[in-house]
PDB file of C-alpha atoms in Angstrom:
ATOM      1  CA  UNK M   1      12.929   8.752 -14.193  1.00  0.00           C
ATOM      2  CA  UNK M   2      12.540   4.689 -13.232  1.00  0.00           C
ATOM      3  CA  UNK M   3      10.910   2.971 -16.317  1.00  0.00           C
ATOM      4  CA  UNK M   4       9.840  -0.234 -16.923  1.00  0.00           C
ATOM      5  CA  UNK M   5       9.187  -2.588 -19.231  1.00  0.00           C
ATOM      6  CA  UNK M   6       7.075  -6.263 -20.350  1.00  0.00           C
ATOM      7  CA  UNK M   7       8.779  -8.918 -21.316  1.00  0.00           C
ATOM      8  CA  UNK M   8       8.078  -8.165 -25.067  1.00  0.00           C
ATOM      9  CA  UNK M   9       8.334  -4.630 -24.996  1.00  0.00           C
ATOM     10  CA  UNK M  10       4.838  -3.842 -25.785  1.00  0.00           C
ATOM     11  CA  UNK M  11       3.331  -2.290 -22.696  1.00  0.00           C
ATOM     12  CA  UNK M  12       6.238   0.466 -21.178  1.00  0.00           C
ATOM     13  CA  UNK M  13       5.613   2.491 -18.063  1.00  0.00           C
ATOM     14  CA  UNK M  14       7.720   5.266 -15.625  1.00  0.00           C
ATOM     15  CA  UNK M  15       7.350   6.641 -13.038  1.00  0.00           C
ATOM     16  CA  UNK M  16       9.018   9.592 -11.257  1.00  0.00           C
ATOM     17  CA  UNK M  17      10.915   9.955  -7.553  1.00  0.00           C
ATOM     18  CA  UNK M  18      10.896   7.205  -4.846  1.00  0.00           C
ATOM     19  CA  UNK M  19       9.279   4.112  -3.809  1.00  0.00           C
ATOM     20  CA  UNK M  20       7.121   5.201  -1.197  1.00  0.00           C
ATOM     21  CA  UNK M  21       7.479   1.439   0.541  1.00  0.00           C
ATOM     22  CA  UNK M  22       8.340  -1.820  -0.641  1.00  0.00           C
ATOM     23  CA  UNK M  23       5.892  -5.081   0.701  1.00  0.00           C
ATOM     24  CA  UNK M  24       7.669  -7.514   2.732  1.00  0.00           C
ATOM     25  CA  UNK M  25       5.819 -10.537   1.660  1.00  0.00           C
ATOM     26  CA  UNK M  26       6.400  -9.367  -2.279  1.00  0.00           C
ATOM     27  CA  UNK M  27       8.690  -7.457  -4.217  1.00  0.00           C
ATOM     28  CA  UNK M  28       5.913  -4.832  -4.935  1.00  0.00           C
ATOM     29  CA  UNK M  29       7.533  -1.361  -4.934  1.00  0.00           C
ATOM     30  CA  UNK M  30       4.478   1.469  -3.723  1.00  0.00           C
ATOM     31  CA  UNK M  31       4.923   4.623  -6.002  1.00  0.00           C
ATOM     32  CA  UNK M  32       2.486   7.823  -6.162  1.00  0.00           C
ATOM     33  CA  UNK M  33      -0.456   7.675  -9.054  1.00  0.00           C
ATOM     34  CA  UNK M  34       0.231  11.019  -9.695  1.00  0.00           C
ATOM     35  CA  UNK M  35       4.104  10.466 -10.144  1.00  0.00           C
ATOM     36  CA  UNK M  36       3.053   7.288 -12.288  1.00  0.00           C
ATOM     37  CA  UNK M  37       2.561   6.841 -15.942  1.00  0.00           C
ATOM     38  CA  UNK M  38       1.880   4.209 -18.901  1.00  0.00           C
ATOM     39  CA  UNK M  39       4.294   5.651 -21.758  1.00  0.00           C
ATOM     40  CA  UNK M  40       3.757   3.226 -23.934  1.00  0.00           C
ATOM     41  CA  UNK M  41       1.030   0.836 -25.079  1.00  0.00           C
ATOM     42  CA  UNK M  42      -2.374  -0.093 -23.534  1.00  0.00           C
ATOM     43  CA  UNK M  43      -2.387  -2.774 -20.981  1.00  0.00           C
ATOM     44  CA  UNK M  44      -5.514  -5.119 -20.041  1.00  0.00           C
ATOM     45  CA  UNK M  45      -6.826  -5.280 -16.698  1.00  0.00           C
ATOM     46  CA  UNK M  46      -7.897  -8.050 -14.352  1.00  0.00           C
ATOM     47  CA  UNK M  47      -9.689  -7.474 -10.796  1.00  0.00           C
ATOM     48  CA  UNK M  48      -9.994  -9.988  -8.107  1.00  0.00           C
ATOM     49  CA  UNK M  49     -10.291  -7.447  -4.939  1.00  0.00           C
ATOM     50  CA  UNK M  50      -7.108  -5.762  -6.555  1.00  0.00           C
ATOM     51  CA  UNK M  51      -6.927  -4.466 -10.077  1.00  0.00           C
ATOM     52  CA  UNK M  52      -3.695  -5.658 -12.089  1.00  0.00           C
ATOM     53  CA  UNK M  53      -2.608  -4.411 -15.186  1.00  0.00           C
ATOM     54  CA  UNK M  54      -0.806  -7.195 -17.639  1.00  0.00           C
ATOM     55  CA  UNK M  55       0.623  -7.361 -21.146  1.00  0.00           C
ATOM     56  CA  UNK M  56      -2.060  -9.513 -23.240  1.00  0.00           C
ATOM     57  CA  UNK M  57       0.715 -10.101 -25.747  1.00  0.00           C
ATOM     58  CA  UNK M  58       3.625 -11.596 -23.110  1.00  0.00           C
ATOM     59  CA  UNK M  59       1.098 -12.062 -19.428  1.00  0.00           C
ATOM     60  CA  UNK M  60       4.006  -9.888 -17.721  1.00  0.00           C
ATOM     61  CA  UNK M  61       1.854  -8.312 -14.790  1.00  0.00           C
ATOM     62  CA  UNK M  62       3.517  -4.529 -14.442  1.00  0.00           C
ATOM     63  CA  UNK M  63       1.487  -2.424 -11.272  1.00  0.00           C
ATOM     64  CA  UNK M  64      -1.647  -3.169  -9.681  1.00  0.00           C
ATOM     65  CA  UNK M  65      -3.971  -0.706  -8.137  1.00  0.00           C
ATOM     66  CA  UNK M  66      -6.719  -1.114  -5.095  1.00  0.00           C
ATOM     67  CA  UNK M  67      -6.693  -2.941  -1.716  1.00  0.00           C
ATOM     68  CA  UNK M  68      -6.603  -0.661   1.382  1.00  0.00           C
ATOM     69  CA  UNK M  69      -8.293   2.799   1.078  1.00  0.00           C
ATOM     70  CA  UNK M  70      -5.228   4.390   2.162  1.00  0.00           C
ATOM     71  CA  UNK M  71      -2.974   2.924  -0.759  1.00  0.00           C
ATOM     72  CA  UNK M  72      -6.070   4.962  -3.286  1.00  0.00           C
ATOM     73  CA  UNK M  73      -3.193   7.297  -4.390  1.00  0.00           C
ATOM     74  CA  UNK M  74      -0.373   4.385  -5.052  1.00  0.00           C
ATOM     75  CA  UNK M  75       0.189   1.962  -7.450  1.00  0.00           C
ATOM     76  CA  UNK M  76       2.463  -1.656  -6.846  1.00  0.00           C
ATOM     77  CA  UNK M  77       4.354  -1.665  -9.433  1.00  0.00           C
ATOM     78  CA  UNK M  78       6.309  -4.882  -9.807  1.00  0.00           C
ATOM     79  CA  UNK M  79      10.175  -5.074  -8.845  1.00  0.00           C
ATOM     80  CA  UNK M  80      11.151  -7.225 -12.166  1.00  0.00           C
ATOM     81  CA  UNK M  81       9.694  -5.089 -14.922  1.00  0.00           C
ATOM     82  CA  UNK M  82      12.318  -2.671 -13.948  1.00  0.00           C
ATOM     83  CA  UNK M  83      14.019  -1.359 -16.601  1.00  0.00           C
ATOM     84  CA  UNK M  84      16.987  -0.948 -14.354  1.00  0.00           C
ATOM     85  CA  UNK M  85      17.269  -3.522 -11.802  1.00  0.00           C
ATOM     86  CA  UNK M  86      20.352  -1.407  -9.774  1.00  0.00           C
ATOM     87  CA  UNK M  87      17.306   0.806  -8.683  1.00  0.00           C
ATOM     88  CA  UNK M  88      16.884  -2.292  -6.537  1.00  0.00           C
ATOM     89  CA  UNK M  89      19.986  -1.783  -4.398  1.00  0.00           C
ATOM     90  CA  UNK M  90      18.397   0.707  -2.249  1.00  0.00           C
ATOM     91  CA  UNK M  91      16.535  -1.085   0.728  1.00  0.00           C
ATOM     92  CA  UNK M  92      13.549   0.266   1.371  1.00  0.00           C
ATOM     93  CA  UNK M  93      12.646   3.042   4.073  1.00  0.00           C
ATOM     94  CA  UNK M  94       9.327   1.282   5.468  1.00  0.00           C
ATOM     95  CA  UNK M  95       8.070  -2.322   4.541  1.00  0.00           C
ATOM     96  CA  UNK M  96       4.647  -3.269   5.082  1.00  0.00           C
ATOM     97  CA  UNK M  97       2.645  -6.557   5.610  1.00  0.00           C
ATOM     98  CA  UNK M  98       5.757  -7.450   7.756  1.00  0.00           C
ATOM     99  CA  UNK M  99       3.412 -10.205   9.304  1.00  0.00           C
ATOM    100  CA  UNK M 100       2.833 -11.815   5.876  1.00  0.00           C
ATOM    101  CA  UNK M 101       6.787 -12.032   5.109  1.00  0.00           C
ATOM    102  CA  UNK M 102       8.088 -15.377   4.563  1.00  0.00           C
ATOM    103  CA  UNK M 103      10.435 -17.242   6.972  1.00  0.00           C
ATOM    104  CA  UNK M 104      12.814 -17.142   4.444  1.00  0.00           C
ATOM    105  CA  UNK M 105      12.727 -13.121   3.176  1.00  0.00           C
ATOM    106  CA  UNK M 106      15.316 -10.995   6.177  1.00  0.00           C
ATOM    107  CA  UNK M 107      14.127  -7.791   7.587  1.00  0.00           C
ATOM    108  CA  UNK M 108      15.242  -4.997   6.143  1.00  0.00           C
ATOM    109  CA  UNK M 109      17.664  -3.367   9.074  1.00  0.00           C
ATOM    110  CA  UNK M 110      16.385  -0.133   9.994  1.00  0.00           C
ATOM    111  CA  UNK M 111      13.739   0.154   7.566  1.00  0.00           C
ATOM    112  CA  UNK M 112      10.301   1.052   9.711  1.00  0.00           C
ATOM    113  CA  UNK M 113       8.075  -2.270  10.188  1.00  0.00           C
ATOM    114  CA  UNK M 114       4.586  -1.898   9.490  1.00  0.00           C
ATOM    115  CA  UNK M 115       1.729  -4.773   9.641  1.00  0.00           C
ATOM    116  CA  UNK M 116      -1.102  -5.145   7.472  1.00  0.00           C
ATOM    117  CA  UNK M 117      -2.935  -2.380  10.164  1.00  0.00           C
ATOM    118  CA  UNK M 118      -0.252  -0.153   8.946  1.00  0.00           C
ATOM    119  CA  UNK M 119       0.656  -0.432  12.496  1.00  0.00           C
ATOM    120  CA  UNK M 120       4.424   0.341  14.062  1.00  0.00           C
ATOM    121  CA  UNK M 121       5.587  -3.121  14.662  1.00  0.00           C
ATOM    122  CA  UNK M 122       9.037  -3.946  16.035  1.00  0.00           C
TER     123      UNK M 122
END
């Protein structure tokens, strides 16, 4: 089971199976709430159209829930509070927001494109 972790090891959280996608324009990895769990510790919550949970001891943002109807069963949970970064190695099977990636961030090869639409893009 992935875990994760703050910077100060307060707030811990795991989560079970696969990313479902990762977000082109972030390293924001899209995992099932109901595969999803806070194991350790109580984070705090901030909302600006998107809810994002944070340490209040260390600021480390872990997940972040909202946005798009159809992400209501997911949570973004952030690439660098992974416990174990090799979990990392994997590309992704579908990135989203492909529109929004930077110039500078490569397409993952042969991972389906999808715009903010949720869209087939090429």
């Amino acid at each position: 089971m992935p875990t994760g972790t703050c910077l100060c090891g307060e707030i811990k959280i795991a989560y079970e199976g696969v990313p479902v996608w990762r977000m082109a324009n972030t390293q924001v990895f899209q995992v099932l709430k109901t595969s999803f769990s806070v194991t350790q510790g109580q984070p705090k919550t901030y909302t600006k159209e998107i809810m994002n949970y944070f340490c209040a001891t260390c600021g480390t943002t872990l997940y972040r829930t909202g946005g798009a109807e159809r992400n209501s069963d997911k949570i973004g949970v952030r690439a660098g509070v992974l416990d174990d970064q090799s979990l990392l190695d994997n590309p992704p099977a579908i990135e989203v927001y492909v529109e929004k990636r930077p110039p500078w961030v490569k397409q993952v090869e042969g991972a389906i494109q999808l715009n903010g639409k949720y869209e087939v893009v090429s």
